[in-house]
Coordinates of N, CA, C and O in Angstrom, one line a residue:
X995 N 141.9 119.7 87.9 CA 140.9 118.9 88.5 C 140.7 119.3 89.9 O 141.7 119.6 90.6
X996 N 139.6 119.2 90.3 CA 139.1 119.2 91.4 C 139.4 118.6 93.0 O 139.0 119.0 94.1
X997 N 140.3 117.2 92.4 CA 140.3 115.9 93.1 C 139.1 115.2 94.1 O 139.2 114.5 95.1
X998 N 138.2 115.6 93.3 CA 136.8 114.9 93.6 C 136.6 113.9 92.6 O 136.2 114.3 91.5
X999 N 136.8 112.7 92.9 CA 137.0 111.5 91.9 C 135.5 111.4 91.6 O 134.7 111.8 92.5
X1000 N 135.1 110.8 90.2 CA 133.9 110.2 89.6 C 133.2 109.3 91.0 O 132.2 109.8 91.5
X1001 N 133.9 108.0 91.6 CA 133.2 107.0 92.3 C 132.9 107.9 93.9 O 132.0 107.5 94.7
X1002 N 133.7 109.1 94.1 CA 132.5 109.8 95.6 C 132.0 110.2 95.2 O 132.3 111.3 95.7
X1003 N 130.9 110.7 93.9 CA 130.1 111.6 93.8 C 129.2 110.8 92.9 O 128.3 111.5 92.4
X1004 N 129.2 109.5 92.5 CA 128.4 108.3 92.6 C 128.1 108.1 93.9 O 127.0 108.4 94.2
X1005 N 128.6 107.7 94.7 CA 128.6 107.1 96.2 C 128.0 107.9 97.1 O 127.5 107.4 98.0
X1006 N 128.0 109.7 96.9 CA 127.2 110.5 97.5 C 125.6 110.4 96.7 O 124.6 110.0 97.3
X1007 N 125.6 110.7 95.5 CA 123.9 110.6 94.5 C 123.3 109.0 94.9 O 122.1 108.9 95.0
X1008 N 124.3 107.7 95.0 CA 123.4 106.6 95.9 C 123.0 107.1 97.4 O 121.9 107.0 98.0
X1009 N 123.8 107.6 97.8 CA 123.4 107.8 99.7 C 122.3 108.8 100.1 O 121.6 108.8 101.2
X1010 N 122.2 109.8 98.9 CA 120.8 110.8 98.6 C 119.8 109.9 98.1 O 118.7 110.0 98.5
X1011 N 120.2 109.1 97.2 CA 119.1 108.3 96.8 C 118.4 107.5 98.2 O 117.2 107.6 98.6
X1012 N 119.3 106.8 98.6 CA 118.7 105.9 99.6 C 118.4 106.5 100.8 O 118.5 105.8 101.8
X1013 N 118.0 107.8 100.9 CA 117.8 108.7 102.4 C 116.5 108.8 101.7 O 115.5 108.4 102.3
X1014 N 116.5 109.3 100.2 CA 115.3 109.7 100.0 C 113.8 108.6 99.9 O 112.6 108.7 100.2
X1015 N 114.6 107.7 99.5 CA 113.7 106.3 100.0 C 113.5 106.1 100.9 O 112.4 105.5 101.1
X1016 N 114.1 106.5 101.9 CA 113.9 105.7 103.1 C 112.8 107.0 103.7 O 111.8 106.7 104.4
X1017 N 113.3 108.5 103.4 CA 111.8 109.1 104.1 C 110.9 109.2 103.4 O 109.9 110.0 103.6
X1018 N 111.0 108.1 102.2 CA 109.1 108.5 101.5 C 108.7 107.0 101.5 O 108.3 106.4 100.5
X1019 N 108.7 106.1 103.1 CA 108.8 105.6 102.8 C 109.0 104.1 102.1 O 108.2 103.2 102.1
X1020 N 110.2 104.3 101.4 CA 110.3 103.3 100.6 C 111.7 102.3 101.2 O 111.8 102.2 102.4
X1021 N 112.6 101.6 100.5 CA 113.1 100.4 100.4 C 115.0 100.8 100.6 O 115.6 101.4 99.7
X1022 N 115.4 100.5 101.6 CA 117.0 100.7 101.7 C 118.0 99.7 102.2 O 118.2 99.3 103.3
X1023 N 119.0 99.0 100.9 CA 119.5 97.9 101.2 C 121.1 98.0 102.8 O 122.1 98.7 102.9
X1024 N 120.5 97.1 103.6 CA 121.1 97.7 104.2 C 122.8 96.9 104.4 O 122.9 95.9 103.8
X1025 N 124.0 97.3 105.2 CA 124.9 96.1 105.6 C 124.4 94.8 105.6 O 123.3 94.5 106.2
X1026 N 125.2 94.0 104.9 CA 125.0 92.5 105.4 C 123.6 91.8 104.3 O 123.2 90.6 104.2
X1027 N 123.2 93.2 103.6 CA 122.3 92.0 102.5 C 120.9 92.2 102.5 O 120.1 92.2 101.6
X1028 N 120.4 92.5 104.5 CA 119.5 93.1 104.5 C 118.6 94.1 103.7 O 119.2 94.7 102.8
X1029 N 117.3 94.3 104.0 CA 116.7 95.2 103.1 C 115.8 95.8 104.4 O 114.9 95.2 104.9
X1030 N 116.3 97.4 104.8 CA 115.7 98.7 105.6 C 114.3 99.0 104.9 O 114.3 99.3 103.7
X1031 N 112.9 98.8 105.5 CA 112.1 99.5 105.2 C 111.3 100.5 105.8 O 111.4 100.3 107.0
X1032 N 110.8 101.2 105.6 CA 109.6 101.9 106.5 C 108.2 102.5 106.0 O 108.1 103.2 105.0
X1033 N 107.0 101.8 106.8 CA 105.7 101.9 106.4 C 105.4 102.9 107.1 O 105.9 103.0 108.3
X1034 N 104.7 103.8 106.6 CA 104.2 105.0 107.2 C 102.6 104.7 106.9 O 102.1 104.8 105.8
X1035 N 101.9 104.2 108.3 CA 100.2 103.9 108.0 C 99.6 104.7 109.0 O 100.3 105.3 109.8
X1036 N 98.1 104.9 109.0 CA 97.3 105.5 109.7 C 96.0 104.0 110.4 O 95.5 103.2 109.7
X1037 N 95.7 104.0 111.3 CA 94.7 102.9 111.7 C 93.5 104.0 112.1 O 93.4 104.7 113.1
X1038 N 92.4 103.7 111.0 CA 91.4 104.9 111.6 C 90.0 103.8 111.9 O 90.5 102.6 112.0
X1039 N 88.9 103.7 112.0 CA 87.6 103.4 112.1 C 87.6 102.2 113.3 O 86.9 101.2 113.2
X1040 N 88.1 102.5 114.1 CA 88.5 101.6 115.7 C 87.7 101.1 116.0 O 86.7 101.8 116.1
X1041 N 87.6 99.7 116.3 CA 86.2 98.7 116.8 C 86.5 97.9 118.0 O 87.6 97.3 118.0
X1042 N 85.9 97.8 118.6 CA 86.3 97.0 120.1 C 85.3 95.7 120.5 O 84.4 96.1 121.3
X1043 N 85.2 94.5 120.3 CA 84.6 93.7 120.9 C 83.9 93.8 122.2 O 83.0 93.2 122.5
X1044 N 84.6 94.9 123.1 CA 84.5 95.5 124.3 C 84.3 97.2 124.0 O 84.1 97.7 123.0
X1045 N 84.5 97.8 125.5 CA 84.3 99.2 124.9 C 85.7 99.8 124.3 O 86.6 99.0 124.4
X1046 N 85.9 100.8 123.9 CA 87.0 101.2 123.6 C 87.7 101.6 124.7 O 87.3 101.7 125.9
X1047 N 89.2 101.7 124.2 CA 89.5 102.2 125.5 C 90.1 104.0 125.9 O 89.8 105.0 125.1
X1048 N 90.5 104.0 126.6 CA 90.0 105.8 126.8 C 91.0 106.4 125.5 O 91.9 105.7 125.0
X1049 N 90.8 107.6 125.2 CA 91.5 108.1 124.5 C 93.0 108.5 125.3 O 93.1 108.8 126.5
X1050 N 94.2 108.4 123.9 CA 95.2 108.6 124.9 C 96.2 107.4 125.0 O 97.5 107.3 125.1
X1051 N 95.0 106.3 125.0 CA 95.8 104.8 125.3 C 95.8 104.3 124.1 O 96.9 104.3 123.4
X1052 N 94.3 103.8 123.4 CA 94.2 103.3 122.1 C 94.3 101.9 122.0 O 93.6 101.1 121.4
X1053 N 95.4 101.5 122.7 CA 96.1 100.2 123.1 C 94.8 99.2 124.3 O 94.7 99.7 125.4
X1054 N 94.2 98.4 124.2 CA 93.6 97.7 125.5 C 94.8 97.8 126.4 O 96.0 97.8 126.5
X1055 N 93.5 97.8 127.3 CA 94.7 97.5 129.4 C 93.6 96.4 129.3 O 92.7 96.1 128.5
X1056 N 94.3 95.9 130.8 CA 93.9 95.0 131.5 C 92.4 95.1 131.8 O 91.8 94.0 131.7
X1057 N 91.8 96.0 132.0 CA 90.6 96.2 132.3 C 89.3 96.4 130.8 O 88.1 96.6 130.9
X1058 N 90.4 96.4 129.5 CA 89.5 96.7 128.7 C 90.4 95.4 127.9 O 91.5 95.6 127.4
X1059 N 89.9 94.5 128.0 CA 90.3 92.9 127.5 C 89.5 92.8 126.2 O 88.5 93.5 125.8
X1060 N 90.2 91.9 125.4 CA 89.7 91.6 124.4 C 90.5 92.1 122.4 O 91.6 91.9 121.8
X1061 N 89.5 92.6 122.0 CA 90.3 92.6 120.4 C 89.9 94.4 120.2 O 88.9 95.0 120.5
X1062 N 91.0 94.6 119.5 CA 90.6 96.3 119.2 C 91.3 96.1 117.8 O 92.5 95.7 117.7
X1063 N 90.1 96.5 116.5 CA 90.8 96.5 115.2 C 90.7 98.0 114.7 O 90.6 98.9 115.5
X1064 N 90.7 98.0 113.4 CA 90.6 99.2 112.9 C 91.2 98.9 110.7 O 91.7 98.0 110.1
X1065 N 90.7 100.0 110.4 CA 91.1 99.9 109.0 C 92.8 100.9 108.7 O 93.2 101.9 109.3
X1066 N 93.4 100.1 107.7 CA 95.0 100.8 107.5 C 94.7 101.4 106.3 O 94.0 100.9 105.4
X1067 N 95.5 102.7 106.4 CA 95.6 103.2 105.1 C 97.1 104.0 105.1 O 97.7 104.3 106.1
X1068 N 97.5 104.3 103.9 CA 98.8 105.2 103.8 C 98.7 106.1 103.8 O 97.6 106.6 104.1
X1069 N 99.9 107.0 103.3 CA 100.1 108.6 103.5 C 99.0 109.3 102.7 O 98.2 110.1 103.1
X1070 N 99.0 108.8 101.6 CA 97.7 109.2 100.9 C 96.3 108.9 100.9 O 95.4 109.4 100.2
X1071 N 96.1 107.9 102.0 CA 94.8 107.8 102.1 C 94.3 106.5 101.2 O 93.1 106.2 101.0
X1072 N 95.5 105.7 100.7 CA 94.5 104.6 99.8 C 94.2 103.8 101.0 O 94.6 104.2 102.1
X1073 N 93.6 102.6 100.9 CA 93.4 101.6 101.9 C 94.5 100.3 101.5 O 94.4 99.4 100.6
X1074 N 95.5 100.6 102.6 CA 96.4 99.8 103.4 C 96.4 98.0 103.3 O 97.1 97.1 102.8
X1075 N 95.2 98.2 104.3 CA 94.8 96.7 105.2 C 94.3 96.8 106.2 O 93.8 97.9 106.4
X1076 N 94.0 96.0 107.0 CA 93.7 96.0 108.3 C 94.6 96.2 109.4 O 95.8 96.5 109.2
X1077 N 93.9 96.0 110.7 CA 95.0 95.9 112.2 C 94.2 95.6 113.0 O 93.1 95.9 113.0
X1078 N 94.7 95.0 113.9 CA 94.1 94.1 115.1 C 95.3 94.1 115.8 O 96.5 93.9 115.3
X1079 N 94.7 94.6 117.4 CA 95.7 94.2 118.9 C 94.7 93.8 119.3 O 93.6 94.3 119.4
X1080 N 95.6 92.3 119.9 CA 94.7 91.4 121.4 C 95.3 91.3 122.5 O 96.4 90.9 122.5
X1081 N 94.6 91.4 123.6 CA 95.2 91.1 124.8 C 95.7 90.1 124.9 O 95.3 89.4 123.9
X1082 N 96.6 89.3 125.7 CA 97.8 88.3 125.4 C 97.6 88.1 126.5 O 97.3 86.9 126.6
X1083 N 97.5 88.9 127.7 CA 97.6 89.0 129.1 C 99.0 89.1 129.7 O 99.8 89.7 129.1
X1084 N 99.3 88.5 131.0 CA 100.4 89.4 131.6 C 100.8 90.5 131.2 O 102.0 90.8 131.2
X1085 N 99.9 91.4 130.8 CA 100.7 92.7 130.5 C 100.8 92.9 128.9 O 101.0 94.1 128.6
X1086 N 100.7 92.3 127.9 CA 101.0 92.1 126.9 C 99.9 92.2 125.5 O 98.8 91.6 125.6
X1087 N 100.2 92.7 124.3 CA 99.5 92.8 123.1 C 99.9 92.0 122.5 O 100.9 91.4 122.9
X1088 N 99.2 91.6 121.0 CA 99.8 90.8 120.1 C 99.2 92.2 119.2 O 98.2 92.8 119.5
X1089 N 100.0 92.7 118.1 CA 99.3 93.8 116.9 C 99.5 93.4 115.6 O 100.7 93.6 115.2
X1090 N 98.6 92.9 114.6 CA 98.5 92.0 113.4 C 98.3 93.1 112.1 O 97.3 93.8 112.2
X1091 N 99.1 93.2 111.1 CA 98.9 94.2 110.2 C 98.9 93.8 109.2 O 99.8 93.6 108.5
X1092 N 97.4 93.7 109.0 CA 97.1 92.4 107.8 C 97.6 93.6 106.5 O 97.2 94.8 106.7
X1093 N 98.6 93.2 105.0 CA 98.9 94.2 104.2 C 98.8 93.2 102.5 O 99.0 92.0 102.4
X1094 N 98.5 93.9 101.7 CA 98.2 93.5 100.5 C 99.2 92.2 100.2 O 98.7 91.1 99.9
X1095 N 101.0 92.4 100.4 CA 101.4 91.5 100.6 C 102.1 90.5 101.7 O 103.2 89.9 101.5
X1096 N 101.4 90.4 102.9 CA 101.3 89.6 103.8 C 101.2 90.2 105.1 O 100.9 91.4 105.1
X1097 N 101.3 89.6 106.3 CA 100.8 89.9 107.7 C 102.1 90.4 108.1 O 103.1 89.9 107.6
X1098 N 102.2 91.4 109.4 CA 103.3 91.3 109.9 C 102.7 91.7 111.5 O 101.8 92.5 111.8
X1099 N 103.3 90.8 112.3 CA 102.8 90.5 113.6 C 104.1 91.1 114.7 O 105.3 90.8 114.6
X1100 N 103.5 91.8 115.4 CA 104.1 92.7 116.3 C 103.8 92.4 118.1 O 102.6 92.7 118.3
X1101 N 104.3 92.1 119.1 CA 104.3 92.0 120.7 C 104.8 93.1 121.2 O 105.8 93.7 120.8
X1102 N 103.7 93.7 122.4 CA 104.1 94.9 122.9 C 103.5 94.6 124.1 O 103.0 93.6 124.5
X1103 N 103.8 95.9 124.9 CA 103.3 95.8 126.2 C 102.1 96.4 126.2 O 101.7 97.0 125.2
X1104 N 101.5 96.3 127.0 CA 99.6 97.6 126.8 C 99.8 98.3 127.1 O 100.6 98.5 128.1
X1105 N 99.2 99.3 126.5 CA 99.3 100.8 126.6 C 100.7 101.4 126.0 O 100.6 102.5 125.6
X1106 N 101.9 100.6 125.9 CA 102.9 101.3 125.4 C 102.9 101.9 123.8 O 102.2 101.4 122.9
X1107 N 103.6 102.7 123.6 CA 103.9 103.6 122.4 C 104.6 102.7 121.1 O 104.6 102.9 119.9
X1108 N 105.1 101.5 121.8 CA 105.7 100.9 120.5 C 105.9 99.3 120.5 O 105.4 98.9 121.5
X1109 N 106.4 98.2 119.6 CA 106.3 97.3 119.6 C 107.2 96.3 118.3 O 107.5 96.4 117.1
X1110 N 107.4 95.3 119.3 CA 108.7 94.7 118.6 C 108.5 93.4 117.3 O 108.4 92.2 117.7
X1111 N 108.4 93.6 116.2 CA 107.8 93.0 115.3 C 108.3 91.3 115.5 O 109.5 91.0 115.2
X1112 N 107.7 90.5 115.9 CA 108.0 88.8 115.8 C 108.5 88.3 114.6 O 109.5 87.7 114.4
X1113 N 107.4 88.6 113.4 CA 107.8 87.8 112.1 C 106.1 87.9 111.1 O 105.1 88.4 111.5
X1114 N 106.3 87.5 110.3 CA 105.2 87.6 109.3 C 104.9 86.5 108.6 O 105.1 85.4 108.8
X1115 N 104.2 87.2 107.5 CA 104.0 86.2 106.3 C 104.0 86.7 105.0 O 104.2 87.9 104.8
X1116 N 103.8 85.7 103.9 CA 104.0 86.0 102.6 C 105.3 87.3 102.8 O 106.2 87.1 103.6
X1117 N 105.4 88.4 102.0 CA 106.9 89.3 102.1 C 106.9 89.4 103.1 O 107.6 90.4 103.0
X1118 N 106.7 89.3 104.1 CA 107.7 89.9 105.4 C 107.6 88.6 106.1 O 107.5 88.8 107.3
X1119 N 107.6 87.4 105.9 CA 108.1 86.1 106.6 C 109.3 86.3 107.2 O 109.5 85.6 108.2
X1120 N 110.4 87.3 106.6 CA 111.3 87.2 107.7 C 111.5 88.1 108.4 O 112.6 88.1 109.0
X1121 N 110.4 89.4 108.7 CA 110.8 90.5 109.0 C 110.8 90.4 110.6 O 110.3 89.5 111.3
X1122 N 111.3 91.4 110.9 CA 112.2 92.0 112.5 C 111.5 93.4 112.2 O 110.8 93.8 111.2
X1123 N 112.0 94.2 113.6 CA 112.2 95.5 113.3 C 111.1 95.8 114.7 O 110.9 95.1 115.6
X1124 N 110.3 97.4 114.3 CA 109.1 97.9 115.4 C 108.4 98.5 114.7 O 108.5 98.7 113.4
X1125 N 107.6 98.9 115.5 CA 106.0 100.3 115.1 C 106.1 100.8 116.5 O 105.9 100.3 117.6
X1126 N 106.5 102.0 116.1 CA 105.9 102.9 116.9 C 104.3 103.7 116.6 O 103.7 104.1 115.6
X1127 N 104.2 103.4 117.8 CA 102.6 104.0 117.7 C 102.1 105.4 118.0 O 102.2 105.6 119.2
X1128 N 101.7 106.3 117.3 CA 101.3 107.8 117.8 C 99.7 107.6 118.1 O 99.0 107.2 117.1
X1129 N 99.1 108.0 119.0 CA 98.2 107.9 118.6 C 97.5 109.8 118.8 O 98.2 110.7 119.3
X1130 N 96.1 110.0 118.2 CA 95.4 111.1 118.2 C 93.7 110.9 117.8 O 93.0 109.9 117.7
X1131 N 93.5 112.5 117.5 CA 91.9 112.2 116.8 C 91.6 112.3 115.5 O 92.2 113.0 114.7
X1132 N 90.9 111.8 115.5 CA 90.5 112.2 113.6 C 89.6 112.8 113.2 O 89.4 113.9 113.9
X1133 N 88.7 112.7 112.2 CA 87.7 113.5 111.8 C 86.4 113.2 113.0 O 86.0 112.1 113.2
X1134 N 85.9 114.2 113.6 CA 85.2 114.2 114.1 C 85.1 113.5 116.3 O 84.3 113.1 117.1
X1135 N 86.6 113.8 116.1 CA 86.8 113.4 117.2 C 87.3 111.8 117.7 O 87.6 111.3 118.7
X1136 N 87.0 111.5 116.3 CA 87.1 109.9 116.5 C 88.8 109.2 117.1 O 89.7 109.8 116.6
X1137 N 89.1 108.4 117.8 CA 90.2 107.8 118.0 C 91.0 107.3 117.0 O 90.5 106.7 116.0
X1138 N 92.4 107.7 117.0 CA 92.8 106.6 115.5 C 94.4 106.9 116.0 O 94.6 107.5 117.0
X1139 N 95.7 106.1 114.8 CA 96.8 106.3 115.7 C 97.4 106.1 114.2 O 96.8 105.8 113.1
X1140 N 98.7 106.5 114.4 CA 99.7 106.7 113.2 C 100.7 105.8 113.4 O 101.5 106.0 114.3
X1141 N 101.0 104.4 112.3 CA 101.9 103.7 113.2 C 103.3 104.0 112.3 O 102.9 104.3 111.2
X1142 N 104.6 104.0 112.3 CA 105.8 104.0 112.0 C 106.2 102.5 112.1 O 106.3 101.9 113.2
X1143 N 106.4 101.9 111.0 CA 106.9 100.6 110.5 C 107.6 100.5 110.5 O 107.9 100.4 109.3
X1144 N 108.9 100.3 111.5 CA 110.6 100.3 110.7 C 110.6 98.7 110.6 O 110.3 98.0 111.6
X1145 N 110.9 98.3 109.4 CA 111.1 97.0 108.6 C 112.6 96.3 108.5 O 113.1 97.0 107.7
X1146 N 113.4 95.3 109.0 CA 114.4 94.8 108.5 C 114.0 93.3 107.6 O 113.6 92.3 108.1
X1147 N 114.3 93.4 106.2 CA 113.9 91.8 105.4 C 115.0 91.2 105.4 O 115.1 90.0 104.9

């Protein structure tokens, strides 16, 4: 024999399993009971109650107040949900990710890259976690941003 017991090489093909989940992704139970997720979305077709704000930011400032939405979709292009950031003021966003099964609501600073999830509704009522925000252009030059979902339920 080898002395490579049956239960580490179960315990390695779970730990592949749950890497592989987690970068396509999908769903990873974590310590303590928790459940690790990560949404990989795109927010393209950007609308501004005001004007947009410059490329670069994506995020409202102070000087471009108001609501900036946009449509969500996944890796493959189905349609997501929605998204909406509003100015809060002092400095501050609220970013709303309306999703087939429920909202999850995010506080950030303006113009920053990322943002710290408050809590939700329907499945993600108890969620924590962030979005990091990439933003770029899309077809045709258009503004749009790629958000990174890390989920704790």
């Amino acid at each position: 024999m080898s002395g490579v017991t049956r239960r580490a090489v179960l315990g390695r093909g779970a730990a592949l399993a749950a890497a592989a989940a987690a970068g396509a992704g999908g769903t990873v139970l974590a310590a303590g009971g928790t459940e690790r997720s990560r949404l990989d979305l795109r927010v393209e077709r950007l609308r501004s109650d005001g004007e947009l704000p410059a490329f670069g930011t994506l995020v409202s400032t102070p000087s471009v107040a108001g609501t900036l939405s946009g449509e969500l979709s996944d890796r493959s292009g189905k349609s997501a949900g929605s998204y909406t950031s509003t100015v809060l003021g002092h400095g501050s966003a609220a970013h709303s990710l309306e999703l087939e099964q429920g909202t999850i609501v995010a506080i950030g600073r303006l113009g920053a890259a990322g943002a710290t999830i408050a809590g939700g509704t329907g499945a993600y009522s108890r969620a924590a976690g962030t979005i990091t925000i990439t933003r770029s252009l899309g077809a045709g030059g258009a503004p749009r941003a790629d958000l990174a979902v890390e989920l704790e339920l």
